[in-house]
Coordinates of C-alpha atoms and ligand atoms in Angstrom, one line a residue:
M151 CA 0.1 0.2 0.0
T152 CA 0.9 3.4 -0.7
S153 CA 2.5 5.3 2.1
I154 CA 0.4 8.7 3.1
K155 CA 4.1 10.6 2.8
T156 CA 4.3 9.7 -1.1
L157 CA 0.4 10.2 -1.5
I158 CA 1.2 13.7 -0.5
D159 CA 4.0 14.5 -2.9
V160 CA 1.8 13.3 -5.6
N161 CA -1.1 15.2 -4.9
R162 CA 0.8 18.4 -3.7
D163 CA -0.1 20.9 -6.8
R164 CA -3.8 19.3 -6.7
I165 CA -4.1 19.6 -2.8
L166 CA -3.1 23.2 -2.8
E167 CA -5.3 24.1 -5.8
E168 CA -8.0 23.0 -4.1
L169 CA -7.2 25.0 -0.9
F170 CA -6.9 28.0 -2.9
E171 CA -10.3 27.3 -4.4
L172 CA -11.8 27.6 -0.8
I173 CA -9.3 30.8 0.0
R174 CA -11.1 32.6 -3.2
I175 CA -14.0 32.9 -1.7
P176 CA -14.5 35.9 0.8
S177 CA -16.0 33.8 3.5
V178 CA -16.1 37.1 6.2
S179 CA -18.6 36.5 8.5
A180 CA -18.5 39.9 9.9
K181 CA -19.9 41.4 6.7
E182 CA -23.7 41.2 5.4
E183 CA -22.5 41.5 2.2
N184 CA -20.6 38.3 2.2
K185 CA -23.8 36.4 3.1
P186 CA -24.1 34.4 -0.4
D187 CA -20.0 34.0 0.0
M188 CA -20.5 31.7 3.3
L189 CA -23.0 29.8 1.6
Q190 CA -20.4 29.2 -1.4
A191 CA -17.4 28.1 0.9
A192 CA -20.0 25.7 3.2
R193 CA -21.1 24.1 -0.3
L194 CA -17.5 23.5 -1.1
I195 CA -16.8 22.0 2.1
K196 CA -19.0 19.6 1.8
T197 CA -18.1 18.9 -2.1
F198 CA -14.8 18.1 -0.3
L199 CA -15.6 15.3 2.3
M200 CA -17.4 13.9 -0.4
K201 CA -14.8 13.5 -3.1
A202 CA -12.4 12.6 0.7
G203 CA -14.9 10.1 1.2
A204 CA -17.5 10.8 3.3
D205 CA -20.4 8.5 3.8
K206 CA -22.6 11.5 3.7
A207 CA -22.1 15.5 4.4
E208 CA -24.4 18.0 4.8
L209 CA -25.6 21.6 5.3
F210 CA -27.5 22.7 8.1
P211 CA -29.1 25.9 8.1
T212 CA -29.1 27.7 11.1
A213 CA -30.0 31.5 12.4
G214 CA -27.0 32.2 10.9
N215 CA -24.4 30.8 8.3
P216 CA -24.4 27.2 7.8
V217 CA -22.8 24.3 9.6
V218 CA -21.0 21.4 7.5
Y219 CA -21.8 18.3 9.0
G220 CA -20.0 14.7 7.2
E221 CA -19.3 11.4 8.5
K222 CA -17.7 8.1 8.0
L223 CA -18.6 5.5 10.4
I224 CA -16.9 2.1 10.1
S225 CA -17.2 0.5 13.0
E226 CA -19.0 1.0 16.7
K227 CA -16.1 -0.7 18.2
L228 CA -14.0 1.5 17.0
P229 CA -13.6 5.4 18.9
T230 CA -15.0 8.5 16.8
V231 CA -13.1 11.5 16.1
L232 CA -15.2 14.5 15.7
V233 CA -12.7 17.5 14.1
Y234 CA -13.9 20.9 14.5
G235 CA -12.9 23.8 12.3
H236 CA -14.2 27.2 10.6
Y237 CA -15.0 28.1 7.1
D238 CA -15.7 31.6 8.3
V239 CA -12.2 34.2 7.9
Q240 CA -11.7 37.7 9.7
P241 CA -12.3 40.9 7.6
A242 CA -9.3 41.6 5.3
E243 CA -9.2 45.5 5.6
P244 CA -7.1 47.2 5.2
F245 CA -6.6 46.2 1.9
E246 CA -3.5 48.4 0.5
L247 CA -1.0 46.9 3.2
W248 CA -1.8 43.8 1.7
E249 CA 1.6 42.4 -0.9
T250 CA -1.2 40.5 -3.1
P251 CA -4.9 40.8 -2.5
P252 CA -6.2 38.8 0.3
F253 CA -8.1 36.3 -1.5
E254 CA -6.5 35.8 -4.8
P255 CA -4.2 33.1 -2.8
V256 CA -0.3 32.6 -4.4
I257 CA 2.3 31.0 -3.3
R258 CA 5.9 33.0 -2.5
D259 CA 9.4 32.4 -0.2
G260 CA 7.6 29.0 1.0
K261 CA 4.8 30.1 2.1
I262 CA 0.8 30.3 1.3
W263 CA -0.4 34.0 1.1
G264 CA -4.0 34.7 1.4
R265 CA -7.0 35.4 4.2
G266 CA -7.9 32.2 5.9
A267 CA -4.3 31.0 4.6
D268 CA -3.6 29.8 7.9
D269 CA -6.9 30.7 10.4
D270 CA -8.5 28.2 9.5
K271 CA -9.1 27.4 5.8
G272 CA -5.7 25.9 5.8
Q273 CA -5.7 23.9 9.1
L274 CA -9.0 22.7 8.5
F275 CA -8.4 21.6 5.2
M276 CA -5.2 19.5 6.2
H277 CA -8.1 17.7 8.3
I278 CA -10.6 17.0 4.9
K279 CA -6.8 15.9 2.8
A280 CA -5.8 13.9 6.0
F281 CA -9.2 11.9 5.9
E282 CA -9.1 11.4 2.1
L283 CA -5.4 10.4 2.0
M284 CA -6.8 7.5 5.2
N285 CA -9.6 6.6 3.1
N286 CA -7.3 6.4 0.0
T287 CA -4.9 4.0 1.8
G288 CA -7.2 2.0 3.6
A289 CA -5.7 3.2 6.8
L290 CA -8.8 5.3 8.6
P291 CA -8.5 3.5 11.9
C292 CA -11.6 5.5 13.5
N293 CA -14.8 6.7 13.1
V294 CA -14.4 10.2 11.7
K295 CA -17.2 12.9 11.8
F296 CA -16.8 16.9 10.9
M297 CA -18.3 19.9 12.2
I298 CA -17.2 23.0 10.6
E299 CA -18.7 26.2 10.9
G300 CA -19.4 29.8 9.2
E301 CA -19.2 31.9 12.5
E302 CA -16.4 31.5 14.7
E303 CA -15.0 35.0 14.0
T304 CA -18.3 36.7 15.2
G305 CA -18.8 34.4 18.3
S306 CA -20.3 30.9 16.9
A307 CA -23.4 32.7 18.0
S308 CA -25.6 29.6 16.3
L309 CA -23.5 26.5 17.0
E310 CA -24.6 26.3 20.9
K311 CA -28.1 25.6 19.7
F312 CA -26.7 23.8 16.5
C313 CA -24.5 21.3 19.6
R314 CA -28.0 21.1 21.7
D315 CA -30.6 19.9 18.5
N316 CA -28.0 17.4 17.4
K317 CA -26.1 15.7 20.5
K318 CA -26.6 12.4 19.3
M319 CA -25.5 12.7 15.5
L320 CA -22.2 14.8 17.3
S321 CA -21.2 12.0 19.4
A322 CA -17.6 11.0 19.2
D323 CA -14.9 10.0 22.0
V324 CA -12.4 13.4 21.3
I325 CA -13.0 16.7 19.3
L326 CA -9.7 16.9 16.9
I327 CA -8.8 20.5 16.3
S328 CA -6.2 22.5 14.4
D329 CA -6.9 26.4 14.6
T330 CA -4.3 27.2 17.0
T331 CA -0.2 27.8 16.7
M332 CA 2.9 25.8 17.9
I333 CA 5.8 27.2 19.2
S334 CA 8.1 26.3 15.7
A335 CA 9.0 22.8 13.7
D336 CA 12.1 22.4 16.0
T337 CA 9.8 23.2 19.5
P338 CA 6.6 21.9 18.6
S339 CA 4.1 22.6 20.9
I340 CA 0.4 21.5 21.5
T341 CA -2.2 23.9 22.8
S342 CA -3.1 22.9 26.2
G343 CA -5.7 25.7 27.0
L344 CA -7.1 28.8 25.7
R345 CA -8.6 31.7 27.2
G346 CA -11.9 33.0 27.5
L347 CA -13.2 36.3 26.4
S348 CA -16.0 38.8 27.4
Y349 CA -16.4 41.2 24.5
L350 CA -18.3 44.4 25.3
Q351 CA -19.3 47.8 23.7
A352 CA -19.3 51.4 25.6
E353 CA -20.9 54.1 24.6
L354 CA -20.9 57.4 26.7
T355 CA -23.3 60.0 25.7
G356 CA -22.8 63.8 26.8
P357 CA -24.9 66.9 25.2
S358 CA -27.6 65.9 23.1
R359 CA -26.0 67.4 20.3
D360 CA -22.2 68.3 19.2
L361 CA -21.5 71.5 20.3
H362 CA -19.3 74.6 19.6
S363 CA -16.2 73.5 21.6
G364 CA -15.2 77.3 22.3
L365 CA -18.7 78.6 23.7
Y366 CA -19.5 75.7 25.5
G367 CA -15.9 73.8 26.0
G368 CA -14.3 74.0 29.6
A369 CA -18.3 73.6 31.3
V370 CA -19.9 70.9 29.6
V371 CA -18.7 67.1 30.4
N372 CA -16.9 65.7 27.4
P373 CA -17.6 62.3 26.8
C374 CA -14.6 61.3 24.8
N375 CA -12.5 63.0 27.7
I376 CA -14.8 61.1 30.5
L377 CA -14.3 57.9 28.6
C378 CA -10.4 58.4 28.7
Q379 CA -10.5 58.9 32.1
M380 CA -12.9 55.9 32.9
I381 CA -11.3 53.4 30.8
A382 CA -7.5 54.4 32.0
S383 CA -8.8 53.7 35.6
L384 CA -9.6 50.4 34.5
K385 CA -6.2 49.8 35.4
D386 CA -3.7 50.2 38.4
A387 CA -0.3 51.0 38.7
D388 CA 0.6 47.5 38.6
N389 CA -1.3 46.7 35.6
H390 CA -4.2 44.5 38.1
I391 CA -7.6 45.2 36.9
T392 CA -9.6 47.3 39.0
I393 CA -13.1 46.1 38.4
P394 CA -14.4 44.9 41.8
G395 CA -14.7 40.9 41.9
F396 CA -13.2 40.7 38.3
Y397 CA -10.3 38.2 40.0
N398 CA -12.9 36.2 42.6
D399 CA -13.1 33.4 40.6
V400 CA -9.8 33.1 38.9
I401 CA -7.6 29.4 39.5
E402 CA -4.3 30.3 40.7
C403 CA -1.9 28.1 38.5
S404 CA 0.3 26.4 41.3
S405 CA 4.1 27.0 41.5
D406 CA 4.7 23.6 39.9
E407 CA 3.0 24.4 37.1
R408 CA 4.5 27.6 36.6
E409 CA 8.0 26.2 36.9
E410 CA 6.8 23.6 34.1
M411 CA 5.7 26.7 32.0
A412 CA 9.1 28.8 32.9
K413 CA 10.8 25.6 30.5
R414 CA 9.4 26.8 27.3
P415 CA 11.8 28.5 25.6
Y416 CA 10.9 32.2 25.1
D417 CA 13.0 35.1 23.8
R418 CA 12.1 38.3 24.5
E419 CA 13.6 40.8 22.4
K420 CA 12.6 38.5 19.8
F421 CA 9.3 38.6 20.2
M422 CA 9.4 42.5 21.1
K423 CA 11.1 42.6 17.6
S424 CA 8.2 40.4 15.8
V425 CA 5.8 43.1 17.1
G426 CA 7.7 46.4 16.6
V427 CA 8.2 47.4 20.5
T428 CA 11.0 48.5 22.1
A429 CA 9.2 47.7 25.7
L430 CA 7.1 45.2 27.4
D431 CA 4.1 45.9 30.0
G432 CA 1.7 43.7 32.2
E433 CA 0.9 42.6 35.3
K434 CA 3.4 42.8 38.1
G435 CA 4.3 39.3 39.2
Y436 CA 4.1 37.5 36.4
S437 CA 6.5 36.6 33.3
D438 CA 5.5 37.6 29.4
T439 CA 4.2 33.7 29.0
E440 CA 2.1 33.8 32.4
R441 CA 0.5 36.9 31.4
I442 CA -0.8 35.6 27.8
G443 CA -1.1 32.1 28.9
I444 CA -2.6 32.1 32.9
R445 CA -3.9 35.3 33.9
P446 CA -6.8 37.7 32.4
T447 CA -6.5 40.8 31.0
L448 CA -8.7 43.7 29.4
D449 CA -8.1 45.8 26.2
I450 CA -9.5 48.6 24.1
N451 CA -10.2 47.0 20.5
G452 CA -10.9 50.4 19.0
I453 CA -12.2 53.7 20.2
W454 CA -14.0 56.5 18.6
G455 CA -16.5 59.4 19.2
G456 CA -16.5 62.8 18.3
F457 CA -14.4 64.3 15.2
T458 CA -12.1 62.2 13.2
G459 CA -11.9 63.3 9.7
E460 CA -9.5 65.4 8.0
V461 CA -7.6 68.3 9.3
T462 CA -10.1 70.1 12.3
K463 CA -13.5 70.8 13.4
T464 CA -13.9 72.4 16.8
I465 CA -16.3 70.4 18.6
L466 CA -17.2 68.9 21.6
P467 CA -18.8 65.7 20.9
S468 CA -22.1 64.4 21.9
K469 CA -21.0 60.4 22.2
A470 CA -18.1 58.4 22.3
Y471 CA -17.7 54.7 22.2
A472 CA -15.0 51.8 22.8
K473 CA -15.1 48.2 22.0
I474 CA -13.3 46.2 25.2
S475 CA -12.5 42.9 25.1
M476 CA -11.1 40.8 28.3
R477 CA -9.5 37.7 28.1
L478 CA -10.4 35.7 30.7
V479 CA -9.0 32.3 32.5
P480 CA -10.6 29.5 34.3
D481 CA -13.0 29.4 36.6
Q482 CA -14.2 33.4 35.2
N483 CA -17.6 33.4 33.6
A484 CA -18.3 36.0 30.3
E485 CA -21.2 37.0 31.5
K486 CA -21.0 37.4 34.9
I487 CA -17.5 39.4 34.2
A488 CA -19.5 41.4 31.6
K489 CA -22.3 42.2 34.4
L490 CA -19.2 43.2 36.6
F491 CA -18.2 45.7 34.3
E492 CA -21.0 47.4 33.5
D493 CA -21.9 47.6 37.3
H494 CA -18.7 49.0 38.1
F495 CA -18.2 51.5 34.7
L496 CA -21.8 53.0 35.5
S497 CA -21.2 54.0 39.0
I498 CA -17.8 55.3 37.8
A499 CA -19.4 57.8 35.2
P500 CA -19.6 61.2 36.6
A501 CA -22.9 62.8 36.4
G502 CA -23.8 64.7 33.1
V503 CA -23.1 61.7 31.3
K504 CA -25.0 58.7 30.0
V505 CA -23.7 55.4 30.1
K506 CA -24.6 52.4 28.2
V507 CA -22.7 49.1 28.0
E508 CA -23.7 46.2 25.8
Y509 CA -22.3 42.4 25.9
L510 CA -21.2 41.6 22.5
H511 CA -20.4 38.0 22.6
G512 CA -17.8 35.6 24.7
G513 CA -17.4 32.5 26.3
E514 CA -15.5 30.6 28.8
A515 CA -11.6 29.7 29.1
Y516 CA -10.5 25.8 28.5
V517 CA -7.9 23.6 29.5
S518 CA -7.0 20.2 28.7
P519 CA -5.8 17.6 30.7
L520 CA -2.3 16.1 29.8
D521 CA -2.6 12.4 31.1
T522 CA -5.4 11.0 28.7
P523 CA -5.2 9.1 25.8
E524 CA -6.9 11.9 23.6
Y525 CA -3.7 14.0 24.2
Q526 CA -0.9 11.4 24.7
A527 CA -2.1 10.5 21.2
A528 CA -1.5 14.1 20.0
S529 CA 1.6 14.2 21.4
S530 CA 2.9 10.8 19.9
A531 CA 1.9 11.8 16.6
I532 CA 3.9 14.9 16.5
Q533 CA 7.1 13.0 18.3
E534 CA 6.6 10.5 15.3
S535 CA 6.2 13.3 12.5
F536 CA 8.4 16.0 13.8
G537 CA 11.0 13.8 15.6
I538 CA 10.8 15.7 18.8
R539 CA 8.0 15.2 22.2
P540 CA 5.8 18.5 21.6
I541 CA 5.5 20.1 25.2
P542 CA 2.4 21.9 26.2
V543 CA 1.4 25.6 26.2
R544 CA -1.3 27.4 27.5
S545 CA -2.2 29.9 24.9
G546 CA -3.7 33.5 25.1
G547 CA -6.2 33.1 22.0
S548 CA -9.8 32.2 22.7
I549 CA -12.0 29.9 20.7
P550 CA -14.8 30.2 23.0
I551 CA -16.9 27.2 21.6
V552 CA -14.6 24.6 22.6
A553 CA -16.0 25.2 26.3
T554 CA -19.5 24.8 24.8
F555 CA -18.4 21.5 23.2
E556 CA -17.4 20.6 26.8
K557 CA -20.6 21.9 28.3
V558 CA -23.3 20.8 25.6
L559 CA -21.7 17.5 24.4
G560 CA -19.8 16.7 27.4
I561 CA -16.7 15.9 25.0
K562 CA -13.0 17.1 25.7
S563 CA -11.2 18.7 22.7
I564 CA -7.5 18.6 21.3
L565 CA -6.3 21.5 20.1
M566 CA -3.6 20.4 17.9
G567 CA -2.7 23.2 16.0
F568 CA -0.1 23.8 13.3
G569 CA 0.1 27.5 12.7
L570 CA 2.9 29.4 13.6
E571 CA 2.5 33.2 15.5
S572 CA 4.3 34.8 12.4
D573 CA 1.3 33.7 10.1
A574 CA -0.3 37.0 11.0
I575 CA -4.1 36.0 11.4
H576 CA -6.1 38.5 11.6
S577 CA -3.6 40.8 10.0
P578 CA -2.7 42.1 6.6
N579 CA -0.2 39.4 4.8
E580 CA -2.1 36.2 6.8
N581 CA 0.3 33.2 5.8
Y582 CA 1.0 29.6 6.3
P583 CA 3.9 27.7 5.4
L584 CA 3.9 25.0 3.2
F585 CA 6.1 22.9 5.5
N586 CA 3.2 23.4 8.2
F587 CA 0.5 22.5 6.1
F588 CA 2.2 19.1 4.4
K589 CA 3.7 18.3 8.1
G590 CA -0.4 18.7 9.5
I591 CA -1.2 16.6 7.0
E592 CA 1.1 13.9 7.6
T593 CA 0.5 14.0 10.9
I594 CA -3.1 13.7 11.6
P595 CA -3.5 10.2 10.0
L596 CA -0.6 9.3 13.0
Y597 CA -3.0 11.2 15.6
Y598 CA -5.4 8.7 14.2
K599 CA -3.4 5.7 14.4
Y600 CA -2.2 6.7 17.9
Y601 CA -5.6 7.0 19.3
A602 CA -7.2 3.7 17.7
R603 CA -4.3 2.2 19.7
L604 CA -4.2 3.7 22.9
K605 CA -8.5 3.6 23.1
G606 CA -8.1 -0.2 22.0
Ligands
LIG2001 N1 -8.3 30.3 15.7 C1 -8.2 31.6 16.6 C2 -8.0 31.3 18.0 C3 -6.4 31.0 18.0 C4 -5.2 31.0 17.2 C5 -5.9 30.6 19.1 C6 -3.9 31.2 17.9 C7 -5.2 30.2 19.8 C8 -4.1 30.6 18.5 C9 -9.5 32.1 16.0 O1 -10.1 31.7 15.0 C10 -10.1 33.3 17.0 O2 -9.4 34.4 16.6 N2 -10.8 33.6 18.3 C11 -10.9 35.0 18.6 C12 -12.2 34.8 19.3 C13 -13.6 35.1 18.5 C14 -14.7 35.1 19.5 C15 -13.7 36.1 17.6 C16 -9.8 35.1 19.3 O3 -8.8 34.9 19.9 O4 -9.7 36.8 19.0
LIG2002 MN1 -9.5 30.6 13.9
LIG2003 MN1 -9.5 33.9 14.2

């Protein structure tokens, strides 16, 4: 029987052309104008699944974008792997910063360039191709189910209901996800945790209309000024968040865990350089990796109001806005944190401004145990394909639906991601190295092999 590696080589060009077809569809879930593209992307994935050897694949309509579900069930005696991924992508703006257009994928410098090249079209496509190649080599040792959604980048609003409504269809032993990063090919890693998220929008209203800033300024409260002051007060000099009760449910990591984390290779200079800064700042008492991996934080994602056009306009604005996200850790609850924020924000608002806080979306953090067959299979698979035992890393990113999977379906997830931090996901010039893409296709069948072995 031909090996998977040989089949990857033989089918290399076709595999890339198929992925490019998917990347060319601008399936931006945040934009109403891309509605038809969402359907098109979902249909293409369904076609790919059928061609790869699924017994069936279907589009499930939801209140938002369709979920693609496919399966191949070979034996009740074998374990079942449920693959999750998302076909929606982040908006590509600002277009002018892309070296080549975001929805016209190309290969340059050994990388695939385009929106979704990594997050998550490239990564989910590895699973479809691994599935295809396992079928073609007669090497599929588990039952497989696919659940590919189109709303991850906007908060997976329809997926919880989809899970509740289709619990039986989705029953599985493990959920396997490639939608995260690893440190590098020399230091492969598995994501052992994700942060939660609580995303809010604040709106401040001062005077009932924009006023002349000379005739009124100094005497009338300015919502832009006030918003800045209020936001600035949300962190103290040690960068602790000042919202009362914010840390109440936080599970502190043990010193053993922190010692283990500190062994992870990390180059501060290189990290600063990679993001273009000359200094870093964060919560006192914690290292950079801890600040990102195991501590909650609060960031303004955008802030606006008043006049932002060219040249000048002398006004005292009526409105000021901010989009604010809080990254959460176990056991913080997203809605509870949103409520604490709202109560606190209303309480610190001075007289003369009206404050409105709206909870947009969120979800809880996730931690993966390391001593399970589900995790060990991933560890062995990567060890075999990369030649190095991977280390677990708590990621700062979020895939809020992962905690929901555990809550609703009772299934744990394994985050076996093959992206790199340098892939510029959500940024201009998103890319995915060909090495990682093909290594992923090679590693996934090994996961199935070890998982079937460990469960058998
Ligand atoms: N795939 C990312 C999350 C990710 C990337 C986790 C790299 C760990 C490492 C996912 O598509 C994403 O962007 N999630 C959003 C949250 C979502 C609700 C918009 C995030 O983390 O900001
Ligand atoms: Mn993603
Ligand atoms: Mn994303």
